[in-house]
Backbone as a printed PyTorch tensor [residue, N CA C, xyz], in Angstrom:
tensor([[[  0.7850,  -1.0740,   0.3420],
         [ -0.0480,   0.1190,  -0.0430],
         [  0.8760,   0.9610,   0.1610]],

        [[  0.8200,   2.0950,  -1.0750],
         [  1.2870,   3.6900,  -1.0190],
         [  0.7370,   4.4690,   0.0360]],

        [[  1.3750,   5.3370,   0.9530],
         [  0.9930,   6.1490,   1.8530],
         [  1.1920,   7.6500,   1.0830]],

        [[  0.3870,   8.2910,   0.9030],
         [  0.3500,   9.5730,   0.2060],
         [ -0.0490,  10.5980,   1.3860]],

        [[  0.6950,  11.6050,   1.6180],
         [  0.3000,  12.7180,   2.3090],
         [  0.0160,  14.1150,   1.7730]],

        [[ -0.4230,  15.0620,   2.2450],
         [ -0.3570,  16.4440,   1.5110],
         [  0.8580,  17.2220,   2.2440]],

        [[  1.6720,  17.6800,   1.4740],
         [  2.7000,  18.2120,   1.7690],
         [  2.4890,  19.4630,   2.6940]],

        [[  3.7470,  19.8520,   3.3800],
         [  3.4970,  21.0550,   4.1300],
         [  4.7410,  22.0010,   3.8700]],

        [[  4.9750,  22.9680,   4.2720],
         [  5.9450,  23.8340,   4.0270],
         [  7.4080,  23.3360,   4.1190]],

        [[  7.3780,  22.5970,   5.4190],
         [  8.9490,  21.9760,   5.5620],
         [  9.0890,  20.9400,   4.3820]],

        [[  8.3030,  20.6340,   3.5750],
         [  8.6080,  19.9240,   2.1950],
         [  8.9460,  20.5860,   1.3250]],

        [[  9.5040,  21.9480,   1.3580],
         [  9.6660,  22.7470,   0.0300],
         [ 10.9150,  22.6350,  -0.8430]],

        [[ 12.1220,  22.2210,   0.2980],
         [ 13.4090,  22.0250,  -0.3400],
         [ 13.2790,  20.6530,  -1.2970]],

        [[ 12.7280,  19.6720,  -0.6010],
         [ 12.3460,  18.5840,  -1.4240],
         [ 11.6510,  18.6580,  -2.5670]],

        [[ 10.8730,  19.4770,  -2.6950],
         [  9.8110,  19.8780,  -3.8960],
         [ 10.4500,  20.3690,  -4.9480]],

        [[ 11.4680,  21.2460,  -4.8880],
         [ 12.6550,  21.9430,  -5.3500],
         [ 13.2610,  20.9380,  -6.1260]],

        [[ 13.7610,  20.0960,  -5.2180],
         [ 14.6200,  19.1240,  -5.4910],
         [ 14.1590,  18.2780,  -6.5840]],

        [[ 12.7670,  17.7320,  -6.3400],
         [ 12.0170,  17.1040,  -7.2970],
         [ 11.8820,  17.7950,  -8.5700]],

        [[ 11.4120,  19.1260,  -8.3960],
         [ 11.1490,  19.8010,  -9.6410],
         [ 12.3410,  19.9490, -10.4750]],

        [[ 13.4370,  19.9250,  -9.9500],
         [ 14.8050,  20.0320, -10.9000],
         [ 14.8470,  18.5800, -11.7570]],

        [[ 14.5660,  17.3690, -10.7120],
         [ 14.5160,  16.2600, -11.4010],
         [ 13.3920,  16.1200, -12.6390]],

        [[ 12.3920,  16.7230, -12.8060],
         [ 11.0910,  16.8560, -13.7030],
         [ 11.7010,  17.6020, -14.8220]],

        [[ 12.6730,  18.7100, -14.3790],
         [ 12.5620,  19.4480, -15.6620],
         [ 14.0660,  19.0180, -16.2180]],

        [[ 14.8330,  18.3710, -15.7060],
         [ 15.8240,  17.6000, -16.2250],
         [ 14.9310,  16.3720, -17.4490]],

        [[ 14.3450,  15.4830, -16.7560],
         [ 13.8020,  14.4880, -17.3720],
         [ 13.0780,  14.9100, -18.6460]],

        [[ 12.3130,  16.1630, -18.1960],
         [ 11.3260,  16.4870, -19.4430],
         [ 12.1140,  17.3360, -20.5380]],

        [[ 13.0510,  18.2070, -20.1060],
         [ 13.6680,  18.9680, -21.2760],
         [ 14.9540,  18.8330, -21.5610]],

        [[ 15.7390,  17.7770, -20.7490],
         [ 16.9840,  17.4150, -21.2340],
         [ 17.8540,  18.0260, -20.0340]],

        [[ 19.3200,  17.4370, -19.7810],
         [ 20.1750,  17.7920, -18.6070],
         [ 20.6260,  19.1840, -18.3980]],

        [[ 20.5220,  19.9190, -19.4100],
         [ 21.0500,  21.3950, -19.2140],
         [ 20.2840,  22.0880, -18.6160]],

        [[ 18.9840,  21.8980, -18.5410],
         [ 17.6250,  22.8170, -18.3310],
         [ 17.3680,  23.2080, -16.9940]],

        [[ 18.1190,  22.7640, -16.1910],
         [ 17.6310,  22.7740, -14.5740],
         [ 18.8500,  22.8850, -13.9920]],

        [[ 19.8670,  24.0420, -13.9350],
         [ 20.8410,  24.2350, -13.1200],
         [ 20.5330,  25.0600, -11.9500]],

        [[ 21.1430,  24.7460, -11.0880],
         [ 21.1970,  25.1150,  -9.9300],
         [ 21.4310,  26.7510, -10.2720]],

        [[ 20.7180,  27.3130,  -9.2050],
         [ 20.8840,  28.8470,  -9.6380],
         [ 19.6750,  29.2570,  -8.9770]],

        [[ 19.3410,  30.6430,  -9.0850],
         [ 18.5010,  31.5900,  -8.2380],
         [ 17.1210,  30.9770,  -8.4360]],

        [[ 16.8350,  30.5470,  -9.1640],
         [ 15.3930,  30.0580,  -9.3340],
         [ 15.0520,  28.8830,  -8.1510]],

        [[ 16.0260,  28.1070,  -7.7880],
         [ 15.9090,  26.9510,  -6.7010],
         [ 15.1990,  27.7470,  -5.2330]],

        [[ 16.2580,  29.0630,  -4.8420],
         [ 15.9000,  29.6400,  -3.7250],
         [ 14.7330,  30.3950,  -3.6980]],

        [[ 13.9280,  30.8460,  -5.0730],
         [ 12.7800,  31.4020,  -5.3250],
         [ 11.7640,  30.4380,  -4.9240]],

        [[ 11.9480,  29.2260,  -6.1670],
         [ 10.9640,  28.5470,  -5.7970],
         [ 10.7410,  27.8450,  -4.1410]],

        [[ 11.5800,  27.6370,  -3.5440],
         [ 11.8040,  27.0220,  -2.4050],
         [ 10.8590,  28.0490,  -1.3080]],

        [[ 11.1030,  29.4980,  -1.5110],
         [ 10.3130,  30.4110,  -0.7040],
         [  8.8670,  30.2610,  -1.2010]],

        [[  8.6560,  30.0860,  -2.6060],
         [  7.6230,  30.0500,  -2.9500],
         [  6.4280,  29.2510,  -2.3850]],

        [[  7.2050,  27.8930,  -2.5300],
         [  6.6530,  26.5970,  -1.7050],
         [  6.5260,  26.7120,  -0.6970]],

        [[  7.3240,  27.4760,   0.2860],
         [  7.0600,  27.6250,   1.6790],
         [  5.7490,  28.7360,   2.0660]],

        [[  6.0780,  29.6670,   1.1730],
         [  4.7840,  30.5540,   1.5760],
         [  3.1560,  29.9960,   1.2140]],

        [[  3.3350,  29.4830,  -0.4360],
         [  2.1980,  28.8400,  -0.6480],
         [  1.6780,  27.8400,  -0.2180]],

        [[  2.2690,  26.9250,   0.5060],
         [  1.6110,  25.6910,   1.0110],
         [  1.5620,  26.1340,   2.2970]],

        [[  1.6500,  27.1460,   2.9000],
         [  1.3280,  27.3050,   4.2550],
         [  0.1480,  28.4860,   4.1580]],

        [[ -0.2350,  28.9230,   2.9610],
         [ -1.2470,  30.1230,   2.5020],
         [ -2.4090,  29.7440,   3.0180]],

        [[ -3.1800,  30.3070,   4.0300],
         [ -4.7770,  29.8480,   4.1960],
         [ -5.6630,  29.7240,   3.2430]],

        [[ -5.5080,  30.5210,   2.2260],
         [ -6.1920,  30.5290,   0.9530],
         [ -6.3160,  29.4950,   0.5230]],

        [[ -5.2080,  28.4100,   0.7000],
         [ -5.1940,  27.2530,  -0.1030],
         [ -5.4720,  26.8950,  -1.3930]],

        [[ -4.4470,  27.7650,  -2.2840],
         [ -4.7780,  27.6520,  -3.4680],
         [ -3.5290,  27.1010,  -4.4020]],

        [[ -2.8880,  26.3990,  -3.6460],
         [ -1.9440,  25.1370,  -3.9940],
         [ -1.8750,  24.1950,  -3.2620]],

        [[ -1.5170,  23.0590,  -3.5450],
         [ -1.4130,  21.5540,  -2.7270],
         [ -0.6280,  20.8180,  -3.4540]],

        [[  0.0690,  20.3440,  -2.7320],
         [  1.0740,  19.0000,  -3.2830],
         [  0.9440,  17.9310,  -2.1500]],

        [[  1.0920,  16.6910,  -3.4300],
         [  0.8740,  15.4030,  -2.5490],
         [  1.8010,  14.9300,  -2.7680]],

        [[  2.6360,  13.9610,  -1.6910],
         [  3.7850,  13.2930,  -1.6450],
         [  3.6340,  12.0970,  -1.1930]],

        [[  4.8940,  11.3660,  -1.3640],
         [  5.1650,  10.1190,  -1.1770],
         [  6.5760,  10.0030,  -0.5840]],

        [[  6.7920,   9.5110,   0.6640],
         [  8.0140,   9.7150,   1.3370],
         [  8.7100,   8.5770,   0.8800]],

        [[ 10.1480,   8.8590,   0.9890],
         [ 11.2530,   7.5070,   0.7130],
         [ 11.0800,   6.6100,   1.6440]],

        [[ 11.0280,   5.5630,   1.4300],
         [ 10.9400,   4.6020,   2.4990],
         [ 11.8400,   4.4860,   3.5430]],

        [[ 13.0670,   4.9760,   3.2980],
         [ 13.9660,   5.1850,   4.1620],
         [ 14.1470,   6.2880,   5.1850]],

        [[ 12.7390,   7.0520,   4.9000],
         [ 12.6820,   8.5450,   5.3940],
         [ 13.5370,   9.6850,   5.2870]],

        [[ 14.3820,   9.4590,   4.0890],
         [ 15.4920,  10.7320,   3.7630],
         [ 14.8820,  11.7570,   2.9220]],

        [[ 13.7750,  11.5750,   2.6960],
         [ 13.1860,  12.8680,   1.6890],
         [ 12.0220,  12.0850,   1.1410]],

        [[ 11.9920,  13.1320,  -0.0530],
         [ 10.4500,  12.6520,  -1.0110],
         [ 10.8410,  11.4910,  -1.9000]],

        [[ 10.2150,  10.9380,  -2.2570],
         [ 10.2000,   9.6020,  -3.4270],
         [  9.2200,  10.3050,  -4.5180]],

        [[  8.2130,  10.7490,  -4.2300],
         [  7.4620,  11.4790,  -5.6220],
         [  6.5830,  12.6330,  -4.8040]],

        [[  5.9540,  13.2550,  -6.0120],
         [  5.1810,  14.5070,  -5.7140],
         [  4.1660,  14.7790,  -6.9760]],

        [[  3.2940,  15.4820,  -6.6480],
         [  2.3510,  16.0250,  -7.6880],
         [  1.7390,  17.3800,  -7.0670]],

        [[  1.9150,  18.5460,  -7.8510],
         [  1.5830,  19.5010,  -7.2250],
         [  0.6080,  20.3930,  -8.0450]],

        [[ -0.4380,  21.0690,  -7.5570],
         [ -1.4970,  21.7060,  -8.2640],
         [ -1.6640,  22.9570,  -7.7420]],

        [[ -2.3930,  23.9250,  -8.6400],
         [ -2.8520,  25.3480,  -8.0940],
         [ -4.1560,  25.5820,  -8.6550]],

        [[ -4.7880,  26.3440,  -8.0750],
         [ -6.0350,  26.6500,  -8.4040],
         [ -6.2230,  28.2020,  -8.9150]],

        [[ -6.7780,  28.3680, -10.0200],
         [ -6.5010,  29.6370, -10.6090],
         [ -8.2120,  30.1200, -10.9370]],

        [[ -8.4210,  31.0700, -10.1110],
         [ -9.8280,  31.8430, -10.1000],
         [-10.0780,  32.8370, -11.2650]],

        [[-11.2550,  32.5450, -11.8880],
         [-11.5080,  33.3230, -13.0450],
         [-13.2530,  33.4830, -12.5540]],

        [[-13.9780,  34.1700, -13.4770],
         [-15.0720,  34.2590, -13.5860],
         [-16.1100,  33.0940, -13.8220]],

        [[-17.2490,  32.7730, -12.8480],
         [-17.9570,  31.6360, -13.1510],
         [-18.5400,  31.6210, -14.6580]],

        [[-18.6730,  30.4530, -15.1070],
         [-19.3440,  30.4300, -16.6880],
         [-20.2700,  29.0320, -16.3210]],

        [[-21.2810,  28.7680, -17.6620],
         [-21.9120,  27.6970, -17.1050],
         [-20.7800,  26.4650, -17.0530]],

        [[-19.6370,  26.2470, -17.7370],
         [-18.7410,  24.7250, -17.7880],
         [-18.1750,  24.9740, -16.5700]],

        [[-17.8440,  26.1610, -15.7670],
         [-17.1820,  26.2570, -14.3430],
         [-18.0540,  27.0970, -13.4440]],

        [[-18.9820,  26.4300, -13.0460],
         [-19.6320,  27.0160, -11.9940],
         [-19.3560,  27.9640, -10.8000]],

        [[-17.9140,  27.4790, -10.5040],
         [-17.1170,  28.1770,  -9.3610],
         [-16.3060,  29.0900, -10.0150]],

        [[-15.9240,  29.1120, -11.0040],
         [-14.8570,  29.9360, -11.7900],
         [-13.5760,  29.5720, -11.5960]],

        [[-13.4860,  28.2560, -11.0540],
         [-12.0340,  27.6290, -10.4210],
         [-11.7930,  26.8620, -11.5790]],

        [[-10.3320,  26.9620, -11.8670],
         [ -9.7430,  25.9910, -12.5320],
         [ -8.5700,  25.6680, -12.0170]],

        [[ -7.9940,  24.2650, -12.8070],
         [ -6.8750,  23.6130, -11.9560],
         [ -5.9260,  23.5250, -13.0800]],

        [[ -4.5780,  23.6180, -12.4980],
         [ -3.3840,  23.5030, -13.1330],
         [ -2.5060,  22.6850, -12.4420]],

        [[ -1.7570,  21.3990, -12.9620],
         [ -1.0280,  20.3550, -12.3600],
         [  0.1970,  20.6210, -13.0250]],

        [[  1.2400,  20.6800, -11.9790],
         [  2.9530,  20.6080, -12.5690],
         [  3.3120,  20.2450, -11.2790]],

        [[  4.9630,  19.9180, -11.7550],
         [  5.6820,  19.2840, -10.6640],
         [  5.3590,  17.9390, -10.2990]],

        [[  5.1930,  17.0720, -11.1680],
         [  4.9980,  15.7410, -10.9830],
         [  6.1020,  15.0230, -11.6280]],

        [[  6.3950,  14.5790, -10.3120],
         [  7.8810,  13.8830, -10.5500],
         [  8.3630,  12.6270,  -9.4140]],

        [[  8.9660,  11.9860,  -9.7560],
         [  9.4480,  10.6990,  -9.0420],
         [ 11.1320,  10.6680,  -9.1330]],

        [[ 11.4180,  10.5500,  -7.8750],
         [ 13.0370,  10.3030,  -7.9520],
         [ 13.3160,   8.8000,  -8.8520]],

        [[ 14.3070,   8.7430,  -9.4690],
         [ 14.4950,   8.0550, -10.4970],
         [ 14.6180,   6.2560,  -9.8370]],

        [[ 15.1820,   6.2790,  -8.2520],
         [ 15.2890,   4.9310,  -7.9110],
         [ 14.1800,   4.6130,  -7.3960]],

        [[ 12.5730,   5.6710,  -7.4430],
         [ 11.4840,   5.0880,  -7.0520],
         [ 10.6470,   4.8420,  -7.8240]],

        [[ 11.0620,   4.9000,  -9.1980],
         [  9.9760,   4.5700, -10.1570],
         [  9.3690,   3.7670, -10.6030]],

        [[  8.2300,   3.2420, -11.2220],
         [  7.4270,   2.1180, -11.6800],
         [  7.0260,   1.7690, -10.3450]],

        [[  6.5360,   2.2020,  -9.2360],
         [  5.8910,   1.7140,  -8.0560],
         [  4.4700,   2.1980,  -7.9710]],

        [[  4.2290,   3.0330,  -8.7200],
         [  2.7390,   3.9430,  -8.6520],
         [  2.7560,   4.8170,  -7.9210]],

        [[  4.1870,   5.6660,  -7.5460],
         [  3.8250,   6.5470,  -6.5160],
         [  3.4960,   7.5730,  -7.1640]],

        [[  4.0690,   8.2690,  -8.1910],
         [  3.3970,   9.3340,  -9.0340],
         [  1.7920,   9.5290,  -9.2710]],

        [[  1.2270,   8.2480,  -9.5520],
         [  0.1340,   7.9050, -10.0560],
         [ -0.8920,   8.0030,  -8.8460]],

        [[ -0.4130,   7.4440,  -7.5560],
         [ -1.0820,   7.8490,  -6.0550],
         [ -1.0230,   9.3920,  -6.1060]],

        [[ -0.1540,  10.0470,  -5.8220],
         [ -0.0080,  11.5320,  -5.6660],
         [ -0.9050,  12.3460,  -6.3890]],

        [[ -1.0810,  11.8230,  -8.0940],
         [ -2.2490,  12.6670,  -8.9760],
         [ -3.2550,  12.3390,  -8.3450]],

        [[ -3.9150,  11.0090,  -8.3090],
         [ -5.0620,  10.5200,  -7.5610],
         [ -5.6840,  11.6050,  -6.5040]],

        [[ -4.8540,  11.8770,  -5.7230],
         [ -5.2160,  12.7440,  -4.3100],
         [ -4.9920,  13.8800,  -4.7330]],

        [[ -4.1650,  14.2370,  -5.5640],
         [ -4.4330,  15.8690,  -6.1740],
         [ -5.8950,  15.9560,  -6.9250]],

        [[ -6.0610,  15.1450,  -7.6820],
         [ -7.2580,  15.1980,  -8.7610],
         [ -8.4240,  15.3790,  -7.5090]],

        [[ -8.6360,  14.5490,  -6.5640],
         [ -9.5330,  14.4350,  -5.5610],
         [ -9.7470,  15.8380,  -4.7940]],

        [[ -8.5050,  16.1810,  -4.6850],
         [ -8.4700,  17.6290,  -3.8390],
         [ -9.0930,  18.8110,  -4.7800]],

        [[ -8.9470,  18.8510,  -6.0830],
         [ -9.2720,  19.6300,  -7.0470],
         [-10.8160,  19.4520,  -6.9130]],

        [[-11.4950,  17.9740,  -7.2450],
         [-12.9290,  17.9420,  -7.2240],
         [-13.5920,  18.2080,  -6.0300]],

        [[-13.1780,  17.9470,  -4.7310],
         [-13.6480,  18.7260,  -3.7600],
         [-13.9760,  20.4480,  -3.6260]],

        [[-12.7620,  20.8460,  -3.8800],
         [-13.0920,  22.3280,  -4.3750],
         [-14.1890,  22.6630,  -5.4190]],

        [[-14.3630,  21.8550,  -6.3610],
         [-15.4010,  22.1980,  -7.1000],
         [-14.9520,  22.5400,  -8.4860]],

        [[-13.7620,  22.3500,  -8.6150],
         [-12.8720,  22.8290,  -9.9820],
         [-13.2200,  22.1310, -11.0970]],

        [[-14.0920,  22.5190, -12.1080],
         [-14.6590,  21.8450, -13.0450],
         [-13.6660,  21.1840, -14.0460]],

        [[-12.3620,  21.9380, -14.3500],
         [-11.2890,  21.3940, -15.3930],
         [ -9.9050,  21.6450, -14.6850]],

        [[ -9.0670,  20.5700, -15.2970],
         [ -7.8130,  20.4360, -14.4720],
         [ -6.8550,  20.4560, -15.7770]],

        [[ -5.8260,  21.1420, -15.9210],
         [ -4.8530,  21.2880, -17.1830],
         [ -3.6240,  20.9530, -16.6860]],

        [[ -2.8850,  20.2410, -17.7460],
         [ -1.1850,  19.7670, -17.2600],
         [ -0.6120,  19.7110, -18.8940]],

        [[  0.6090,  20.0610, -18.8640],
         [  1.3480,  19.7220, -19.8040],
         [  2.0970,  18.3230, -19.6250]],

        [[  2.0090,  17.5140, -20.3170],
         [  2.5930,  16.0590, -20.5060],
         [  4.0800,  16.0350, -21.1540]],

        [[  4.9030,  15.5510, -20.5120],
         [  6.2400,  14.9440, -21.2740],
         [  5.6820,  13.6040, -22.1370]],

        [[  6.4490,  13.1310, -23.2440],
         [  6.1550,  12.0740, -23.8370],
         [  6.0210,  10.8970, -23.0750]],

        [[  6.9750,  10.8140, -22.0210],
         [  7.1700,   9.6060, -21.0310],
         [  5.6110,   9.5510, -20.0010]],

        [[  5.2830,  10.8200, -19.8950],
         [  3.9130,  10.8990, -18.8700],
         [  2.6760,  10.7310, -19.3870]],

        [[  2.8920,  11.0870, -20.7660],
         [  1.3930,  11.3040, -21.6220],
         [  0.6950,   9.9570, -21.3910]],

        [[  0.9040,   8.8480, -21.3940],
         [ -0.0970,   7.6920, -21.2280],
         [ -0.7860,   7.3370, -19.9530]],

        [[  0.1340,   7.7780, -19.2500],
         [ -0.3440,   8.3070, -17.5020],
         [ -1.2500,   8.9650, -17.3360]],

        [[ -1.2000,  10.0730, -17.5730],
         [ -1.9780,  10.9550, -17.6130],
         [ -3.3780,  11.0180, -18.5200]],

        [[ -3.2850,  10.1630, -19.6940],
         [ -4.6020,   9.6170, -20.1630],
         [ -5.6130,   8.7350, -19.7620]],

        [[ -4.3100,   7.4860, -19.1010],
         [ -5.2580,   6.6410, -18.1560],
         [ -5.9340,   7.1540, -17.1400]],

        [[ -5.5570,   8.5060, -16.4640],
         [ -6.4580,   9.2180, -15.5600],
         [ -7.6530,   9.6490, -15.8840]],

        [[ -7.7640,   9.9990, -17.3610],
         [ -8.8910,  10.5430, -17.8040],
         [ -8.5330,  11.8720, -18.4280]],

        [[ -7.1620,  12.2730, -18.6980],
         [ -6.9200,  13.4780, -19.4510],
         [ -6.9200,  13.4310, -20.8490]],

        [[ -7.4690,  14.4120, -21.4410],
         [ -7.7910,  14.4630, -22.9830],
         [ -6.8990,  15.6600, -23.6570]],

        [[ -7.0440,  15.8140, -24.7450],
         [ -6.5100,  17.1870, -25.5270],
         [ -7.4650,  18.1970, -25.5180]],

        [[ -6.8350,  19.4380, -25.0120],
         [ -7.8520,  20.4870, -25.1180],
         [ -9.0460,  20.4200, -26.1820]],

        [[-10.2900,  20.9940, -25.9300],
         [-11.0390,  21.1340, -26.9080],
         [-10.8620,  22.4070, -27.9360]],

        [[-10.0960,  23.3920, -27.3430],
         [-10.0140,  24.5080, -28.1050],
         [ -8.5360,  24.6220, -28.6120]],

        [[ -7.8400,  25.2800, -29.1920],
         [ -6.3700,  25.5030, -29.5260],
         [ -5.8530,  26.2230, -28.1830]],

        [[ -4.6710,  25.4270, -27.7610],
         [ -4.2670,  26.1890, -26.9800],
         [ -3.1640,  26.7980, -27.4810]],

        [[ -2.9810,  28.3650, -26.8720],
         [ -1.9460,  29.2670, -27.2460],
         [ -1.1210,  29.8620, -25.8210]],

        [[ -0.3840,  30.0820, -26.3180],
         [  0.4450,  30.8420, -25.0940],
         [  1.7210,  32.0800, -25.8140]],

        [[  1.7490,  32.9600, -24.8190],
         [  2.4880,  34.0550, -25.1330],
         [  3.8370,  34.1490, -24.0890]],

        [[  4.8020,  33.7250, -24.5350],
         [  6.0260,  33.9960, -23.7920],
         [  6.3230,  35.1940, -23.2580]],

        [[  6.4750,  35.6540, -22.1900],
         [  6.9500,  37.1230, -21.6830],
         [  8.2670,  37.1340, -21.1490]],

        [[  8.8730,  36.1070, -20.5150],
         [  9.8520,  36.0360, -19.6870],
         [ 11.1440,  36.4810, -20.2210]],

        [[ 11.3830,  36.6830, -21.5200],
         [ 12.7580,  37.1630, -22.1260],
         [ 12.2000,  38.9360, -22.0640]],

        [[ 11.0580,  39.2780, -21.8730],
         [ 11.0310,  40.8210, -21.6870],
         [ 11.4570,  41.0470, -20.1710]],

        [[ 10.9400,  40.0290, -19.4780],
         [ 11.6130,  40.3090, -17.8950],
         [ 13.0700,  40.1580, -17.8130]],

        [[ 13.5170,  39.1540, -18.4190],
         [ 15.0420,  38.9700, -18.4100],
         [ 15.7790,  40.1300, -18.6240]],

        [[ 15.4880,  40.6800, -19.4110],
         [ 15.8990,  42.1140, -20.5250],
         [ 16.0230,  43.2160, -19.3040]],

        [[ 14.9930,  43.1510, -18.5160],
         [ 14.8490,  44.3210, -17.5950],
         [ 15.3320,  44.0850, -16.1890]],

        [[ 15.8690,  42.9710, -16.0810],
         [ 16.5260,  42.8660, -14.7390],
         [ 17.9540,  43.0340, -14.8190]]])
């Protein structure tokens, strides 16, 4: 049996470590260097996991030897205006789904995902989105995720921010 628990602010450093694992796996070895982002991410996790508004949740599986986290799934709630397909106006986004390489193929990430999906459902979130790596796509589809009905577009503004700093 897999024991999943809700992460606390004290798990922030481990969540960042697993985030770097996920980024390296999904985007290549050089895309998750140590740097300023890790300190910022750790502070964000500490604050948001302890926030009484509860707009971010992480579910984790501890390593059997007690030395950290084996897996995690993190999600956040985005509040928009209510609509017929979203009576609460809340949408969900899942990110930071990761398992340490030594603990893969044991169902840990799936168990974390199931708890996170249940958390969204209890909040009344009508739709949850994520971006899947090629390795993760089949697992997400098995949980019921499908391609969006509408064309998904994005505008990257980070380069503007980076030039101003």
